[in-house]
Coordinates of C-alpha atoms in Angstrom, one line a residue:
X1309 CA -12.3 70.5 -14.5
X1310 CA -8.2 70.3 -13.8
X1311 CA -6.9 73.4 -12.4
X1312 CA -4.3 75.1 -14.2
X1313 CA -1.4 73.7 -12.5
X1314 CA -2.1 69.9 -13.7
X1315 CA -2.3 71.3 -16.9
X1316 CA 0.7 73.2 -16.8
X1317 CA 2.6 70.1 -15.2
X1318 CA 0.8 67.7 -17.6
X1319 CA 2.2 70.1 -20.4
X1320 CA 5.9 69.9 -19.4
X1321 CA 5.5 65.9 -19.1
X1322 CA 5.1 65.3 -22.7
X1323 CA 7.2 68.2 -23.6
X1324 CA 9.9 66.3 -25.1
X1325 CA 12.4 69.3 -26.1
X1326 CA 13.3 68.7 -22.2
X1327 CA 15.9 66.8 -22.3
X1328 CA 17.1 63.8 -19.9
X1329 CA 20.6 64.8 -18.7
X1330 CA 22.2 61.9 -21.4
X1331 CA 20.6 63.4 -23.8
X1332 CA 17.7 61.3 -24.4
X1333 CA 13.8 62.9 -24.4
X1334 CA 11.5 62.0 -21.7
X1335 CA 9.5 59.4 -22.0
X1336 CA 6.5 60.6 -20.5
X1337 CA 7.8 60.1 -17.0
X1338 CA 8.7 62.8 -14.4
X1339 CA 11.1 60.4 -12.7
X1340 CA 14.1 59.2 -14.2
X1341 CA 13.7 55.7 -13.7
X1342 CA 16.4 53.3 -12.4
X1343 CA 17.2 49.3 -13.8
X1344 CA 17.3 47.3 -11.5
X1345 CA 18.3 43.1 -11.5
X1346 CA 16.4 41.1 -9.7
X1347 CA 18.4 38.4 -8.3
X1348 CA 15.7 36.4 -6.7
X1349 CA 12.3 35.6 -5.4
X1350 CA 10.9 34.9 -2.3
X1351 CA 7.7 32.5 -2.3
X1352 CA 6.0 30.9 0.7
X1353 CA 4.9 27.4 0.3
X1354 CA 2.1 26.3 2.6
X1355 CA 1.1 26.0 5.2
X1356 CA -2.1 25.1 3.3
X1357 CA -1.1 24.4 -0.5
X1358 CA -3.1 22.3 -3.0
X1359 CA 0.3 20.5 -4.3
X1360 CA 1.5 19.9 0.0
X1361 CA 0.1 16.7 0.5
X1362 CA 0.2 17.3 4.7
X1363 CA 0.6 20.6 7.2
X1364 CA 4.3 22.4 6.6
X1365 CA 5.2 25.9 5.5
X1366 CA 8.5 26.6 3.1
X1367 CA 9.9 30.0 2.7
X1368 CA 11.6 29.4 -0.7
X1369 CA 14.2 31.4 -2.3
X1370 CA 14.3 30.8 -6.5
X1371 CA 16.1 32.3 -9.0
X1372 CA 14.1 31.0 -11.8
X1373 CA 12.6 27.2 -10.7
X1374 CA 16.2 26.5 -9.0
X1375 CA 15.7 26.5 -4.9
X1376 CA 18.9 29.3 -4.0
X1377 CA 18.1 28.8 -0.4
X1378 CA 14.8 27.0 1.7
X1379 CA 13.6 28.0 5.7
X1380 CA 11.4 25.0 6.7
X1381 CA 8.7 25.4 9.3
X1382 CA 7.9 21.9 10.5
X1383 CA 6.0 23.1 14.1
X1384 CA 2.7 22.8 12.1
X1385 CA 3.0 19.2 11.4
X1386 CA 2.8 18.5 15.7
X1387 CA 0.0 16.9 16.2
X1388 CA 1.0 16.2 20.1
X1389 CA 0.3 12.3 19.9
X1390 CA 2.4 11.2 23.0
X1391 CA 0.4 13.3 25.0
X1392 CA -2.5 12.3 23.0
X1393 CA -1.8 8.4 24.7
X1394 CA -0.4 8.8 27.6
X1395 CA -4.1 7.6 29.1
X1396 CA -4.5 5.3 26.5
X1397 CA -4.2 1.8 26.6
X1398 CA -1.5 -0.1 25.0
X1399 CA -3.8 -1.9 21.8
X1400 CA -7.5 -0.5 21.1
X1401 CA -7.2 2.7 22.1
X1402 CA -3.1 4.2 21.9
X1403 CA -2.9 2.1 17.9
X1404 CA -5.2 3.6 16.1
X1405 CA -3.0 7.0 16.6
X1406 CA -0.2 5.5 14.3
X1407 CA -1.7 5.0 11.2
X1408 CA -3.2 8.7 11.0
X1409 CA 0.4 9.8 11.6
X1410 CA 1.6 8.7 7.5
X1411 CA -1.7 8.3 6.1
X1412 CA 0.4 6.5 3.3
X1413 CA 2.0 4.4 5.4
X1414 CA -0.5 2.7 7.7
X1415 CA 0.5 -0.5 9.1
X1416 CA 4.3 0.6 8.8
X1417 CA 3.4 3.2 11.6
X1418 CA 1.9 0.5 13.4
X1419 CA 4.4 -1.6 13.1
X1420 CA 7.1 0.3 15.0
X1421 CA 4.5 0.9 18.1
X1422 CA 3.9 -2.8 18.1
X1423 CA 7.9 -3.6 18.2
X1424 CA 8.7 -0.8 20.4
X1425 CA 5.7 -2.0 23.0
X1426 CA 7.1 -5.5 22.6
X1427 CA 10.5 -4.8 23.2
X1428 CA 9.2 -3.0 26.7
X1429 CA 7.0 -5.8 27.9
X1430 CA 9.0 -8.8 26.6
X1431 CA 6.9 -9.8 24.2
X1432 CA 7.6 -12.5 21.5
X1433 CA 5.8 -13.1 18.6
X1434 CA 4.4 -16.3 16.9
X1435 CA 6.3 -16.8 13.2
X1436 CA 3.5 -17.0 11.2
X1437 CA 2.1 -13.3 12.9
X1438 CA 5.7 -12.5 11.6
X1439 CA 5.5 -13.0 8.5
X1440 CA 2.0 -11.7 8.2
X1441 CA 3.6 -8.2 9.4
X1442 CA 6.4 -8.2 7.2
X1443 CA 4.0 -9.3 4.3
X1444 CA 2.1 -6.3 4.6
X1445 CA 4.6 -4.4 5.4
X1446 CA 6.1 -4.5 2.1
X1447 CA 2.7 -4.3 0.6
X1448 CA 2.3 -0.8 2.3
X1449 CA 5.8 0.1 1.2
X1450 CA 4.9 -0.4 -2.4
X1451 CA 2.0 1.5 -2.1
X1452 CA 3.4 4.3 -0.5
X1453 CA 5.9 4.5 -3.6
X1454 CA 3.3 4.4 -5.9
X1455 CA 1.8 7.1 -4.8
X1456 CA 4.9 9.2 -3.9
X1457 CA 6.1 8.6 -7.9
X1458 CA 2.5 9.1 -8.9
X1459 CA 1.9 12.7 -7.2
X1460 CA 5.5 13.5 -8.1
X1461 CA 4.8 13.2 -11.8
X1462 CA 1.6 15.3 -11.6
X1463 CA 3.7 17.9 -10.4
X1464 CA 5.9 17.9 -13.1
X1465 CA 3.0 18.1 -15.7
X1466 CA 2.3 14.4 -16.5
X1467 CA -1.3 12.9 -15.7
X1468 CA -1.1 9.2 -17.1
X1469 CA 1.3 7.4 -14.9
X1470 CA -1.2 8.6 -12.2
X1471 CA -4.1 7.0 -13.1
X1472 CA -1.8 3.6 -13.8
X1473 CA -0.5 3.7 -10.6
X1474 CA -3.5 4.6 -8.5
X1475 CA -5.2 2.2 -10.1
X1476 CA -2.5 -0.7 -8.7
X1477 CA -3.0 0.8 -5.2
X1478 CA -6.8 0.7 -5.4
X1479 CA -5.7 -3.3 -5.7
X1480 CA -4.0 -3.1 -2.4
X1481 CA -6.1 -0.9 -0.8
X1482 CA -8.9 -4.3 -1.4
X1483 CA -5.7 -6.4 0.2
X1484 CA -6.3 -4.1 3.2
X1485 CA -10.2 -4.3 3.4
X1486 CA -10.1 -8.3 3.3
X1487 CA -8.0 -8.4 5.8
X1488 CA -9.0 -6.2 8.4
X1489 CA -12.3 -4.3 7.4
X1490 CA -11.1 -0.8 6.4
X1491 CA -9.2 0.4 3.4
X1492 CA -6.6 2.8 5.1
X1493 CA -6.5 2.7 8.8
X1494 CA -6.5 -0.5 9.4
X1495 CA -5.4 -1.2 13.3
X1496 CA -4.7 -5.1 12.0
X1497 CA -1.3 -4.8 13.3
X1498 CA -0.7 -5.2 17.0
X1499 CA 1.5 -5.5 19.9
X1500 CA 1.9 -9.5 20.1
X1501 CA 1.3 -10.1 17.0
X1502 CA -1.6 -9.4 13.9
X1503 CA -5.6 -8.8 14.4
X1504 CA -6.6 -11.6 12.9
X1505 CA -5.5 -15.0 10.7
X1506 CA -5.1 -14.1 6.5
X1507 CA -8.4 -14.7 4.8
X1508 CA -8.6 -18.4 2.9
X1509 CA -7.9 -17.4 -0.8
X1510 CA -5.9 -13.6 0.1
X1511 CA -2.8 -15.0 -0.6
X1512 CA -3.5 -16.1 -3.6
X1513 CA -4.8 -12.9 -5.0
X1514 CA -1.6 -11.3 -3.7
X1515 CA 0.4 -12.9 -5.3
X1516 CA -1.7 -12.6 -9.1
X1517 CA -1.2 -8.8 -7.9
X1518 CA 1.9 -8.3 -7.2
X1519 CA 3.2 -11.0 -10.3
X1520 CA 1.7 -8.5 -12.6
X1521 CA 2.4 -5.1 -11.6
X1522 CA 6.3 -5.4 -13.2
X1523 CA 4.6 -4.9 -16.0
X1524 CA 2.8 -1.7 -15.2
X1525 CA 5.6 -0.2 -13.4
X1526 CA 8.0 -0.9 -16.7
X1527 CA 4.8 0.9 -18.8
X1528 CA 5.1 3.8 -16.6
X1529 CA 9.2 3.8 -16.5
X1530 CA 9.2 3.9 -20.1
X1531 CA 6.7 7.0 -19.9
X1532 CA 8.6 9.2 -18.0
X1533 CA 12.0 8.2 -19.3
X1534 CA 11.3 9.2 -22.9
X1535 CA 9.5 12.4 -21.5
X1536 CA 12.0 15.4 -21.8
X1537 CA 9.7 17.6 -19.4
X1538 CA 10.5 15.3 -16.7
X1539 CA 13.9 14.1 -17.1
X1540 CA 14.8 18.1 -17.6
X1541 CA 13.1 18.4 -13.7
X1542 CA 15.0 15.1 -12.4
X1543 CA 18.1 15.2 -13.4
X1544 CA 21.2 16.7 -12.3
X1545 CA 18.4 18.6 -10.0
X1546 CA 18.8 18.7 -5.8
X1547 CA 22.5 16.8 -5.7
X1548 CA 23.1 15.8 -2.2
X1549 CA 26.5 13.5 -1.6
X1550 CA 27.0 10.9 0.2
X1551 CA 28.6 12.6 3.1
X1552 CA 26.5 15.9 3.6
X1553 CA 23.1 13.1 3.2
X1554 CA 24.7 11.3 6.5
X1555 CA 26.0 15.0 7.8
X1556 CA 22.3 16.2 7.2
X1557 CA 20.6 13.1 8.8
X1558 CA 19.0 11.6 5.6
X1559 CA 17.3 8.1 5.6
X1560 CA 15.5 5.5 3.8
X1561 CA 14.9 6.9 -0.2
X1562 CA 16.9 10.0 0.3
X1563 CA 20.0 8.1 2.0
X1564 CA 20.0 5.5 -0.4
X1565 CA 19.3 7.7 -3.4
X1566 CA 23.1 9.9 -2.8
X1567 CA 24.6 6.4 -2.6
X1568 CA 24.8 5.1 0.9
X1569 CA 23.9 1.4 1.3
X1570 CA 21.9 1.3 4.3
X1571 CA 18.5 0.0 5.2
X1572 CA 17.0 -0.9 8.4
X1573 CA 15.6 -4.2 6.8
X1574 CA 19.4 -5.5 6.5
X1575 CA 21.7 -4.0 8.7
X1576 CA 18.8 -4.4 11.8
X1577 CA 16.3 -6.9 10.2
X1578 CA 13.0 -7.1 12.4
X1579 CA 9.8 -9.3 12.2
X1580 CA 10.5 -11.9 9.5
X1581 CA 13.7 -9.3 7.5
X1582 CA 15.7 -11.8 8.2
X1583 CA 15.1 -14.7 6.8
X1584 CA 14.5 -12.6 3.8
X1585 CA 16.8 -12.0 0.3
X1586 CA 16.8 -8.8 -1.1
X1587 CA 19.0 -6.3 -3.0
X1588 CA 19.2 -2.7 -1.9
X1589 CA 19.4 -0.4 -4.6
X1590 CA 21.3 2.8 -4.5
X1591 CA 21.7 5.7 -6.5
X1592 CA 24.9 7.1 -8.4
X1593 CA 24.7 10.7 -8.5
X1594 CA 22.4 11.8 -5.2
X1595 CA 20.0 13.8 -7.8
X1596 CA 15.9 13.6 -8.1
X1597 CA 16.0 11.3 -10.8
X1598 CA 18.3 8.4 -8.3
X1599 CA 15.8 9.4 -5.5

């Protein structure tokens, strides 16, 4: 049973002939309540997050779905490899390291150790294992874009380009097995030169797969650029110049996409990048859309 004081106090809270000091009745409320703006949001991204495809925690400041400010914690992506090697040795048991470092870009990773432990020793590498690396190379590059565009789009809302594109990687992924026994790491890359020869036939199939997937990637360009929902998200979105990307430190896609005309694989060819000819496209206004 409420004692006689709540009721009392409950009386005078719905009493409306007391008035607010503007004049107004009270609305229930023994407070006089203050309006306040909120200017923004603070949201923590990661370090585990179904949409972070890896280890990394963003503290995220948005005023609506615009980034006002972003405080990156990158010590969780450490994974200690150096020391991890250091009693390794230099092929079976230090290479298998680098393709779990970008799991989307396998034979990439172990293309750098095998160049940098060539460059070390003296090395020099037979022109046929040359072109073998850059072949895959590229190969691993197109795959790692396919899946970068792929999750992207997912993110923004769309499903179908994912299942196109994944579907084109699952072809590559087959390259992989043929050539080396496993569909992502791989090892087939190594200081010196390449695991093995190419399979009789592989090259042949490589080339029916990468003649035809134009095509798909034109279906899936023509997707997203008549899809409103994306464009809106793209954009005119994250505009980095020219200068602040070189100030900043950017590379590869996000160097090329503000503008800047630089890529490893021209202005310091390796393996067989030389003897190859190749534009290098760039991007016009540094936004989402030109990365």
């Amino acid at each position: 049973m409420p004692t006689k004081d709540f009721q009392d106090a409950n009386r005078n809270l719905y009493d409306d002939k007391r008035n607010h000091p503007e004049g107004r009745p009270r609305r229930g409320s023994m407070f006089d309540y203050k309006h306040y703006e909120v200017q923004s949001v603070q949201l923590n991204f990661g370090p585990q997050h179904p949409a972070a495809h890896g280890v990394l925690r963003l503290i995220m400041e948005l005023d609506g779905e615009i980034i006002m400010r972003l405080d990156p914690h990158i010590g969780l992506l450490h994974r200690g490899t150096e020391k991890l090697i250091e009693y390794k040795t230099y092929t079976q048991q230090a290479l298998p390291y680098f393709d779990r470092l970008d799991y989307c870009s396998m034979m990439c990773n172990e293309q750098c150790y095998s160049l940098a432990v060539e460059k070390l020793l003296g090395i020099t590498v037979p022109p046929r294992a040359k072109y073998i690396r850059t072949l895959f190379a590229e190969l691993t590059r197109i795959m790692n874009h396919l899946m970068n565009v792929a999750t992207h789009v997912l993110d923004c809302g769309a499903i179908t380009p994912l299942f196109w594109l994944f579907e084109e990687r699952e072809k590559m992924f087959e390259i992989y097995e043929r050539v080396s026994g496993a569909r992502m790491h791989s090892a087939y890359i190594r200081p010196g030169g390449v695991a093995v020869d190419i399979p009789i036939g592989l090259l042949d199939d490589i080339y029916e797969i990468v003649l035809k997937l134009p095509e798909r990637l034109n279906e899936v360009s023509d997707l997203l650029d008549t899809n409103p929902i994306w464009i809106q998200r793209t954009k005119d979105v994250g505009l980095v110049s020219a200068e602040d990307a070189i100030d900043l430190g950017f590379s590869g896609v996000m160097l090329r996409g503000s503008g800047v005309q630089w890529d490893l694989r021209k202005t310091q060819p390796y393996d067989a990048y030389a003897d190859m000819d190749f534009d290098v496209p760039v991007g016009v206004k540094g936004d989402c859309y030109d990365r």
